PDB file of C-alpha atoms in Angstrom:
ATOM      1  CA  GLU A   1     -16.039  -8.544   4.717  1.00 80.00           C
ATOM      2  CA  PRO A   2     -12.490 -11.075   3.827  1.00 85.00           C
ATOM      3  CA  GLU A   3      -8.839  -9.708   4.718  1.00 93.00           C
ATOM      4  CA  VAL A   4      -5.399 -10.532   4.713  1.00 96.00           C
ATOM      5  CA  THR A   5      -3.943 -11.811   7.949  1.00 97.00           C
ATOM      6  CA  GLN A   6      -0.410 -11.904   9.089  1.00 98.00           C
ATOM      7  CA  THR A   7       1.397 -13.771  11.331  1.00 97.00           C
ATOM      8  CA  PRO A   8       3.404 -12.467  14.114  1.00 97.00           C
ATOM      9  CA  SER A   9       2.199  -9.571  14.491  1.00 97.00           C
ATOM     10  CA  HIS A  10       5.846  -8.870  15.801  1.00 97.00           C
ATOM     11  CA  GLN A  11       8.679 -10.812  15.417  1.00 97.00           C
ATOM     12  CA  VAL A  12      12.678  -9.936  17.315  1.00 98.00           C
ATOM     13  CA  THR A  13      15.245 -11.945  15.866  1.00 98.00           C
ATOM     14  CA  GLN A  14      19.046 -11.535  15.952  1.00 98.00           C
ATOM     15  CA  MET A  15      21.174 -10.047  13.671  1.00 98.00           C
ATOM     16  CA  GLY A  16      22.443 -13.491  10.435  1.00 97.00           C
ATOM     17  CA  GLN A  17      19.094 -15.398  11.634  1.00 98.00           C
ATOM     18  CA  GLU A  18      16.975 -16.785   9.404  1.00 98.00           C
ATOM     19  CA  VAL A  19      12.889 -15.265  10.044  1.00 98.00           C
ATOM     20  CA  ILE A  20       9.558 -15.994   8.101  1.00 97.00           C
ATOM     21  CA  LEU A  21       6.902 -13.631   7.718  1.00 98.00           C
ATOM     22  CA  ARG A  22       3.796 -15.437   7.207  1.00 97.00           C
ATOM     23  CA  CYS A  23       0.389 -14.101   5.242  1.00 98.00           C
ATOM     24  CA  VAL A  24      -2.772 -15.557   4.253  1.00 97.00           C
ATOM     25  CA  PRO A  25      -4.396 -13.483   1.519  1.00 95.00           C
ATOM     26  CA  ILE A  26      -7.874 -13.354   0.728  1.00 94.00           C
ATOM     27  CA  SER A  27      -9.164 -16.496  -0.322  1.00 90.00           C
ATOM     28  CA  ASN A  28     -10.382 -15.819  -3.919  1.00 88.00           C
ATOM     29  CA  HIS A  29      -7.483 -14.082  -4.762  1.00 90.00           C
ATOM     30  CA  LEU A  30      -4.392 -14.062  -7.681  1.00 88.00           C
ATOM     31  CA  TYR A  31      -1.879 -11.995  -7.264  1.00 91.00           C
ATOM     32  CA  PHE A  32       0.211 -11.495  -3.889  1.00 94.00           C
ATOM     33  CA  TYR A  33       2.587  -8.834  -2.724  1.00 95.00           C
ATOM     34  CA  TRP A  34       5.200  -8.027  -0.327  1.00 97.00           C
ATOM     35  CA  TYR A  35       5.767  -4.402   1.241  1.00 97.00           C
ATOM     36  CA  ARG A  36       7.970  -2.832   3.803  1.00 97.00           C
ATOM     37  CA  GLN A  37       7.831   0.059   5.628  1.00 96.00           C
ATOM     38  CA  ILE A  38      10.762   1.317   7.465  1.00 96.00           C
ATOM     39  CA  LEU A  39       9.941   3.075  10.437  1.00 93.00           C
ATOM     40  CA  GLY A  40       9.041   7.021   9.548  1.00 90.00           C
ATOM     41  CA  GLN A  41       9.496   6.321   5.883  1.00 92.00           C
ATOM     42  CA  LYS A  42       7.301   5.406   2.852  1.00 92.00           C
ATOM     43  CA  VAL A  43       5.844   1.810   1.981  1.00 94.00           C
ATOM     44  CA  GLU A  44       8.071   0.181  -0.232  1.00 95.00           C
ATOM     45  CA  PHE A  45       7.522  -2.617  -3.031  1.00 94.00           C
ATOM     46  CA  LEU A  46       9.288  -5.617  -2.424  1.00 96.00           C
ATOM     47  CA  VAL A  47       7.563  -8.562  -4.617  1.00 95.00           C
ATOM     48  CA  SER A  48       4.996  -9.726  -6.285  1.00 92.00           C
ATOM     49  CA  PHE A  49       3.839 -13.003  -7.149  1.00 92.00           C
ATOM     50  CA  TYR A  50       1.416 -14.855  -9.559  1.00 89.00           C
ATOM     51  CA  ASN A  51       0.767 -18.359 -10.689  1.00 87.00           C
ATOM     52  CA  ASN A  52       3.065 -19.590  -8.576  1.00 90.00           C
ATOM     53  CA  GLU A  53       6.277 -17.574  -9.425  1.00 91.00           C
ATOM     54  CA  ILE A  54       7.618 -13.830  -9.074  1.00 93.00           C
ATOM     55  CA  SER A  55       6.665 -11.447 -11.304  1.00 90.00           C
ATOM     56  CA  GLU A  56       8.433  -8.778 -10.587  1.00 90.00           C
ATOM     57  CA  LYS A  57      10.574  -7.937  -6.955  1.00 93.00           C
ATOM     58  CA  SER A  58      12.488  -4.358  -6.416  1.00 94.00           C
ATOM     59  CA  GLU A  59      16.023  -4.348  -6.025  1.00 95.00           C
ATOM     60  CA  ILE A  60      15.619  -4.458  -2.213  1.00 95.00           C
ATOM     61  CA  PHE A  61      14.787  -7.888  -3.020  1.00 96.00           C
ATOM     62  CA  ASP A  62      18.267  -9.454  -3.155  1.00 94.00           C
ATOM     63  CA  ASP A  63      19.255 -12.954  -2.807  1.00 95.00           C
ATOM     64  CA  GLN A  64      18.682 -12.650   1.106  1.00 96.00           C
ATOM     65  CA  PHE A  65      14.936 -12.441   0.645  1.00 98.00           C
ATOM     66  CA  SER A  66      12.517 -15.257  -0.882  1.00 97.00           C
ATOM     67  CA  VAL A  67       8.684 -15.787  -1.355  1.00 97.00           C
ATOM     68  CA  GLU A  68       6.752 -19.088  -1.366  1.00 95.00           C
ATOM     69  CA  ARG A  69       3.166 -20.159  -1.369  1.00 93.00           C
ATOM     70  CA  PRO A  70       3.329 -23.786   0.166  1.00 87.00           C
ATOM     71  CA  ASP A  71       0.158 -24.266  -0.041  1.00 87.00           C
ATOM     72  CA  GLY A  72      -3.455 -22.875  -1.028  1.00 78.00           C
ATOM     73  CA  SER A  73      -3.666 -20.262   1.534  1.00 87.00           C
ATOM     74  CA  ASN A  74      -0.224 -19.231   2.959  1.00 94.00           C
ATOM     75  CA  PHE A  75       2.477 -16.733   1.591  1.00 96.00           C
ATOM     76  CA  THR A  76       5.320 -16.710   3.266  1.00 97.00           C
ATOM     77  CA  LEU A  77       7.964 -14.165   3.290  1.00 98.00           C
ATOM     78  CA  LYS A  78      11.591 -15.528   4.173  1.00 98.00           C
ATOM     79  CA  ILE A  79      14.886 -13.509   5.047  1.00 98.00           C
ATOM     80  CA  ARG A  80      17.644 -15.591   5.117  1.00 96.00           C
ATOM     81  CA  SER A  81      20.297 -13.907   7.167  1.00 95.00           C
ATOM     82  CA  THR A  82      18.728 -10.335   8.688  1.00 97.00           C
ATOM     83  CA  LYS A  83      20.368  -7.038   8.992  1.00 97.00           C
ATOM     84  CA  LEU A  84      20.162  -4.209  11.042  1.00 97.00           C
ATOM     85  CA  GLU A  85      18.279  -2.596   8.186  1.00 97.00           C
ATOM     86  CA  ASP A  86      15.660  -4.776   7.773  1.00 97.00           C
ATOM     87  CA  SER A  87      14.109  -4.110  10.992  1.00 98.00           C
ATOM     88  CA  ALA A  88      10.506  -2.788   9.765  1.00 97.00           C
ATOM     89  CA  MET A  89       6.727  -3.102   9.046  1.00 97.00           C
ATOM     90  CA  TYR A  90       6.005  -5.954   6.594  1.00 98.00           C
ATOM     91  CA  PHE A  91       2.768  -5.803   4.917  1.00 98.00           C
ATOM     92  CA  CYS A  92       1.411  -8.565   2.910  1.00 97.00           C
ATOM     93  CA  ALA A  93      -1.216  -7.406   0.311  1.00 95.00           C
ATOM     94  CA  SER A  94      -3.333  -9.399  -2.411  1.00 93.00           C
ATOM     95  CA  ILE A  95      -5.436  -8.511  -5.675  1.00 89.00           C
ATOM     96  CA  ALA A  96      -8.393 -10.443  -6.770  1.00 85.00           C
ATOM     97  CA  GLY A  97      -7.174  -9.893 -10.471  1.00 75.00           C
ATOM     98  CA  GLY A  98      -9.050  -9.552 -13.915  1.00 70.00           C
ATOM     99  CA  SER A  99     -10.666  -5.945 -13.562  1.00 69.00           C
ATOM    100  CA  SER A 100     -10.441  -6.021  -9.970  1.00 71.00           C
ATOM    101  CA  TYR A 101      -7.758  -2.981  -8.823  1.00 76.00           C
ATOM    102  CA  GLU A 102      -7.803  -2.463  -4.989  1.00 85.00           C
ATOM    103  CA  GLN A 103      -5.172  -4.042  -2.931  1.00 90.00           C
ATOM    104  CA  TYR A 104      -6.172  -5.226   0.384  1.00 93.00           C
ATOM    105  CA  PHE A 105      -3.535  -5.068   2.810  1.00 96.00           C
ATOM    106  CA  GLY A 106      -2.739  -6.718   5.839  1.00 97.00           C
ATOM    107  CA  PRO A 107      -2.023  -5.963   9.327  1.00 96.00           C
ATOM    108  CA  GLY A 108       1.640  -5.437   9.003  1.00 97.00           C
ATOM    109  CA  THR A 109       4.916  -7.676  10.763  1.00 98.00           C
ATOM    110  CA  ARG A 110       6.914  -5.569  12.780  1.00 98.00           C
ATOM    111  CA  LEU A 111      10.193  -6.971  12.327  1.00 98.00           C
ATOM    112  CA  THR A 112      13.104  -6.011  14.850  1.00 98.00           C
ATOM    113  CA  VAL A 113      16.494  -7.079  14.081  1.00 98.00           C
ATOM    114  CA  THR A 114      19.132  -6.499  16.941  1.00 97.00           C
TER     115      THR A 114
ATOM    116  CA  LEU B   1       4.477   5.667 -13.221  1.00 61.00           C
ATOM    117  CA  ALA B   2       4.032   8.882 -13.401  1.00 68.00           C
ATOM    118  CA  LYS B   3       5.297  11.178 -10.510  1.00 85.00           C
ATOM    119  CA  THR B   4       3.136  12.580  -7.748  1.00 92.00           C
ATOM    120  CA  THR B   5       3.172  15.980  -5.556  1.00 94.00           C
ATOM    121  CA  GLN B   6       1.099  16.404  -2.970  1.00 96.00           C
ATOM    122  CA  PRO B   7       1.089  18.501   0.411  1.00 97.00           C
ATOM    123  CA  ILE B   8       3.202  16.953   3.138  1.00 96.00           C
ATOM    124  CA  SER B   9       0.593  17.720   5.944  1.00 97.00           C
ATOM    125  CA  MET B  10      -2.411  19.453   6.624  1.00 98.00           C
ATOM    126  CA  ASP B  11      -4.209  20.125   9.162  1.00 98.00           C
ATOM    127  CA  SER B  12      -8.046  20.477   9.993  1.00 97.00           C
ATOM    128  CA  TYR B  13     -10.819  20.248  12.324  1.00 97.00           C
ATOM    129  CA  GLU B  14     -13.558  18.287  13.477  1.00 97.00           C
ATOM    130  CA  GLY B  15     -16.490  18.945  11.068  1.00 97.00           C
ATOM    131  CA  GLN B  16     -14.903  20.451   8.335  1.00 97.00           C
ATOM    132  CA  GLU B  17     -14.780  19.105   4.537  1.00 97.00           C
ATOM    133  CA  VAL B  18     -10.858  18.245   3.649  1.00 98.00           C
ATOM    134  CA  ASN B  19      -9.216  18.673   0.153  1.00 98.00           C
ATOM    135  CA  ILE B  20      -6.291  17.414  -0.748  1.00 98.00           C
ATOM    136  CA  THR B  21      -5.039  17.608  -3.890  1.00 97.00           C
ATOM    137  CA  CYS B  22      -2.624  15.581  -5.878  1.00 96.00           C
ATOM    138  CA  SER B  23      -0.255  17.155  -9.023  1.00 96.00           C
ATOM    139  CA  HIS B  24       0.460  14.482 -11.865  1.00 93.00           C
ATOM    140  CA  ASN B  25       1.743  16.379 -14.990  1.00 93.00           C
ATOM    141  CA  ASN B  26       2.895  13.553 -16.448  1.00 91.00           C
ATOM    142  CA  ILE B  27      -0.237  11.320 -16.294  1.00 91.00           C
ATOM    143  CA  ALA B  28      -0.500   8.996 -18.970  1.00 89.00           C
ATOM    144  CA  THR B  29      -3.544   8.128 -20.883  1.00 89.00           C
ATOM    145  CA  ASN B  30      -4.062   4.789 -19.454  1.00 85.00           C
ATOM    146  CA  ASP B  31      -3.388   5.850 -16.061  1.00 87.00           C
ATOM    147  CA  TYR B  32      -5.574   5.707 -13.082  1.00 89.00           C
ATOM    148  CA  ILE B  33      -5.769   7.911 -10.215  1.00 91.00           C
ATOM    149  CA  THR B  34      -5.975   6.078  -6.873  1.00 92.00           C
ATOM    150  CA  TRP B  35      -6.440   7.228  -3.235  1.00 95.00           C
ATOM    151  CA  TYR B  36      -5.011   4.912  -0.258  1.00 96.00           C
ATOM    152  CA  GLN B  37      -5.420   5.783   3.415  1.00 97.00           C
ATOM    153  CA  GLN B  38      -2.664   4.808   6.523  1.00 97.00           C
ATOM    154  CA  PHE B  39      -3.271   4.525  10.084  1.00 95.00           C
ATOM    155  CA  PRO B  40      -0.454   4.406  12.225  1.00 90.00           C
ATOM    156  CA  SER B  41       1.072   0.379  12.448  1.00 87.00           C
ATOM    157  CA  GLN B  42      -1.607  -0.478  10.067  1.00 92.00           C
ATOM    158  CA  GLY B  43      -1.393  -1.643   6.364  1.00 95.00           C
ATOM    159  CA  PRO B  44      -2.584   1.420   3.656  1.00 96.00           C
ATOM    160  CA  ARG B  45      -6.274   0.814   2.788  1.00 95.00           C
ATOM    161  CA  PHE B  46      -7.911   1.938  -0.617  1.00 93.00           C
ATOM    162  CA  ILE B  47     -10.172   4.573  -0.658  1.00 95.00           C
ATOM    163  CA  ILE B  48     -10.843   5.692  -3.725  1.00 93.00           C
ATOM    164  CA  GLN B  49     -10.069   5.738  -7.650  1.00 91.00           C
ATOM    165  CA  GLY B  50     -11.103   7.326 -11.109  1.00 92.00           C
ATOM    166  CA  TYR B  51     -10.288   8.327 -14.170  1.00 92.00           C
ATOM    167  CA  LYS B  52     -11.696  11.385 -15.131  1.00 91.00           C
ATOM    168  CA  THR B  53     -14.413  14.015 -13.643  1.00 91.00           C
ATOM    169  CA  LYS B  54     -16.122  12.819 -10.351  1.00 96.00           C
ATOM    170  CA  VAL B  55     -16.145   9.646  -8.534  1.00 95.00           C
ATOM    171  CA  THR B  56     -18.234   9.506  -5.249  1.00 96.00           C
ATOM    172  CA  ASN B  57     -18.191   6.457  -3.019  1.00 94.00           C
ATOM    173  CA  GLU B  58     -19.397   6.449   0.994  1.00 93.00           C
ATOM    174  CA  VAL B  59     -16.101   7.421   2.117  1.00 92.00           C
ATOM    175  CA  ALA B  60     -14.670  10.333  -0.293  1.00 97.00           C
ATOM    176  CA  SER B  61     -15.169  12.124  -3.584  1.00 97.00           C
ATOM    177  CA  LEU B  62     -12.315  12.329  -6.033  1.00 97.00           C
ATOM    178  CA  PHE B  63     -12.269  15.597  -8.379  1.00 97.00           C
ATOM    179  CA  ILE B  64     -10.105  15.361 -11.584  1.00 97.00           C
ATOM    180  CA  PRO B  65     -10.469  17.963 -14.172  1.00 96.00           C
ATOM    181  CA  ALA B  66     -10.424  17.317 -17.708  1.00 96.00           C
ATOM    182  CA  ASP B  67      -6.494  17.477 -18.538  1.00 95.00           C
ATOM    183  CA  ARG B  68      -5.939  15.176 -15.911  1.00 95.00           C
ATOM    184  CA  LYS B  69      -2.906  16.600 -14.600  1.00 95.00           C
ATOM    185  CA  SER B  70      -4.004  16.928 -10.862  1.00 96.00           C
ATOM    186  CA  SER B  71      -6.656  15.468  -8.477  1.00 97.00           C
ATOM    187  CA  THR B  72      -8.362  15.965  -5.363  1.00 97.00           C
ATOM    188  CA  LEU B  73      -9.453  14.087  -2.571  1.00 98.00           C
ATOM    189  CA  SER B  74     -12.240  15.519  -0.705  1.00 98.00           C
ATOM    190  CA  LEU B  75     -13.198  14.118   2.670  1.00 97.00           C
ATOM    191  CA  PRO B  76     -16.402  15.368   4.212  1.00 94.00           C
ATOM    192  CA  ARG B  77     -16.767  16.261   7.469  1.00 94.00           C
ATOM    193  CA  VAL B  78     -13.802  14.650   8.863  1.00 97.00           C
ATOM    194  CA  SER B  79     -13.418  12.932  12.145  1.00 97.00           C
ATOM    195  CA  LEU B  80     -11.010  12.440  14.506  1.00 97.00           C
ATOM    196  CA  SER B  81     -10.519   9.243  13.222  1.00 96.00           C
ATOM    197  CA  ASP B  82      -9.511  10.059  10.027  1.00 97.00           C
ATOM    198  CA  THR B  83      -6.326  11.261  11.520  1.00 97.00           C
ATOM    199  CA  ALA B  84      -3.895   9.489   8.735  1.00 97.00           C
ATOM    200  CA  VAL B  85      -1.429   9.780   6.096  1.00 97.00           C
ATOM    201  CA  TYR B  86      -3.119  10.002   2.435  1.00 98.00           C
ATOM    202  CA  TYR B  87      -1.354   8.872  -0.435  1.00 96.00           C
ATOM    203  CA  CYS B  88      -2.166   9.579  -4.195  1.00 95.00           C
ATOM    204  CA  LEU B  89      -0.838   6.845  -6.568  1.00 92.00           C
ATOM    205  CA  VAL B  90      -1.104   7.122 -10.586  1.00 89.00           C
ATOM    206  CA  GLY B  91      -0.604   4.242 -12.439  1.00 83.00           C
ATOM    207  CA  ALA B  92      -2.248   1.531 -14.793  1.00 74.00           C
ATOM    208  CA  PHE B  93      -4.432  -0.243 -12.663  1.00 59.00           C
ATOM    209  CA  SER B  94      -7.010  -0.907 -14.771  1.00 50.00           C
ATOM    210  CA  GLY B  95      -7.138  -4.425 -13.594  1.00 49.00           C
ATOM    211  CA  GLY B  96      -4.786  -7.270 -13.065  1.00 49.00           C
ATOM    212  CA  TYR B  97      -1.213  -7.366 -11.812  1.00 61.00           C
ATOM    213  CA  ASN B  98      -0.329  -4.003 -10.534  1.00 73.00           C
ATOM    214  CA  LYS B  99       2.714  -2.870  -7.580  1.00 83.00           C
ATOM    215  CA  LEU B 100       1.895   0.149  -6.012  1.00 86.00           C
ATOM    216  CA  ILE B 101       4.639   2.691  -5.694  1.00 85.00           C
ATOM    217  CA  PHE B 102       4.006   4.853  -2.599  1.00 90.00           C
ATOM    218  CA  GLY B 103       5.191   8.286  -2.411  1.00 89.00           C
ATOM    219  CA  ALA B 104       5.917  10.299   1.184  1.00 91.00           C
ATOM    220  CA  GLY B 105       1.876  10.993   1.296  1.00 95.00           C
ATOM    221  CA  THR B 106      -0.076  13.556   3.181  1.00 97.00           C
ATOM    222  CA  ARG B 107      -0.422  13.597   6.956  1.00 97.00           C
ATOM    223  CA  LEU B 108      -3.644  14.840   7.852  1.00 98.00           C
ATOM    224  CA  ALA B 109      -3.710  16.084  11.200  1.00 98.00           C
ATOM    225  CA  VAL B 110      -7.827  16.458  12.874  1.00 98.00           C
ATOM    226  CA  HIS B 111      -8.348  18.560  15.791  1.00 97.00           C
ATOM    227  CA  PRO B 112     -11.061  18.514  18.364  1.00 96.00           C
TER     228      PRO B 112
END
């Protein structure tokens, strides 16, 4: 079964540093998402991406965040200057679009900001 | 997106049937009901989606009464591996682009 992959599985960074989280969505999917989950809290929507541009973003997704689909397979989330409160699990998800309604989530990247 | 209410936690034993009910009084005509499952340190995983009456797949059944103001996810004969958080989501998931708004979910613990 095709799956969404994410790298790295765990990233430790110092406050103020830039991080790039990488995702490879399922190959024929058209819509891409980033979510995050702070430890013990609910999954929160960050941003959706379609046709090489952001479709929607939440209040969390401020100017420190950016997304990119640099080629036909990768989908990245960049945090420009990390803060302690950015520590969380970050999940990438994708959906085929059309009449499909199932979002496929990756295994997540655990980001720890020290 | 319609607000949903579900129990914070439930306990069950192996082999039992588990029913998790979700209330969504403000569900709109175009809204579908979708359930996701999340294991610790993993991404959510789609379980089932329905609009009305009953939907069944290899994993679960979803019961939706005629007024659609609630729904019940039924897990037959649970095992220890069904211990997870279960999320009820309501929205116009008929296709295409759709962000998911997760609530706190129901934490199901299955005991030996």
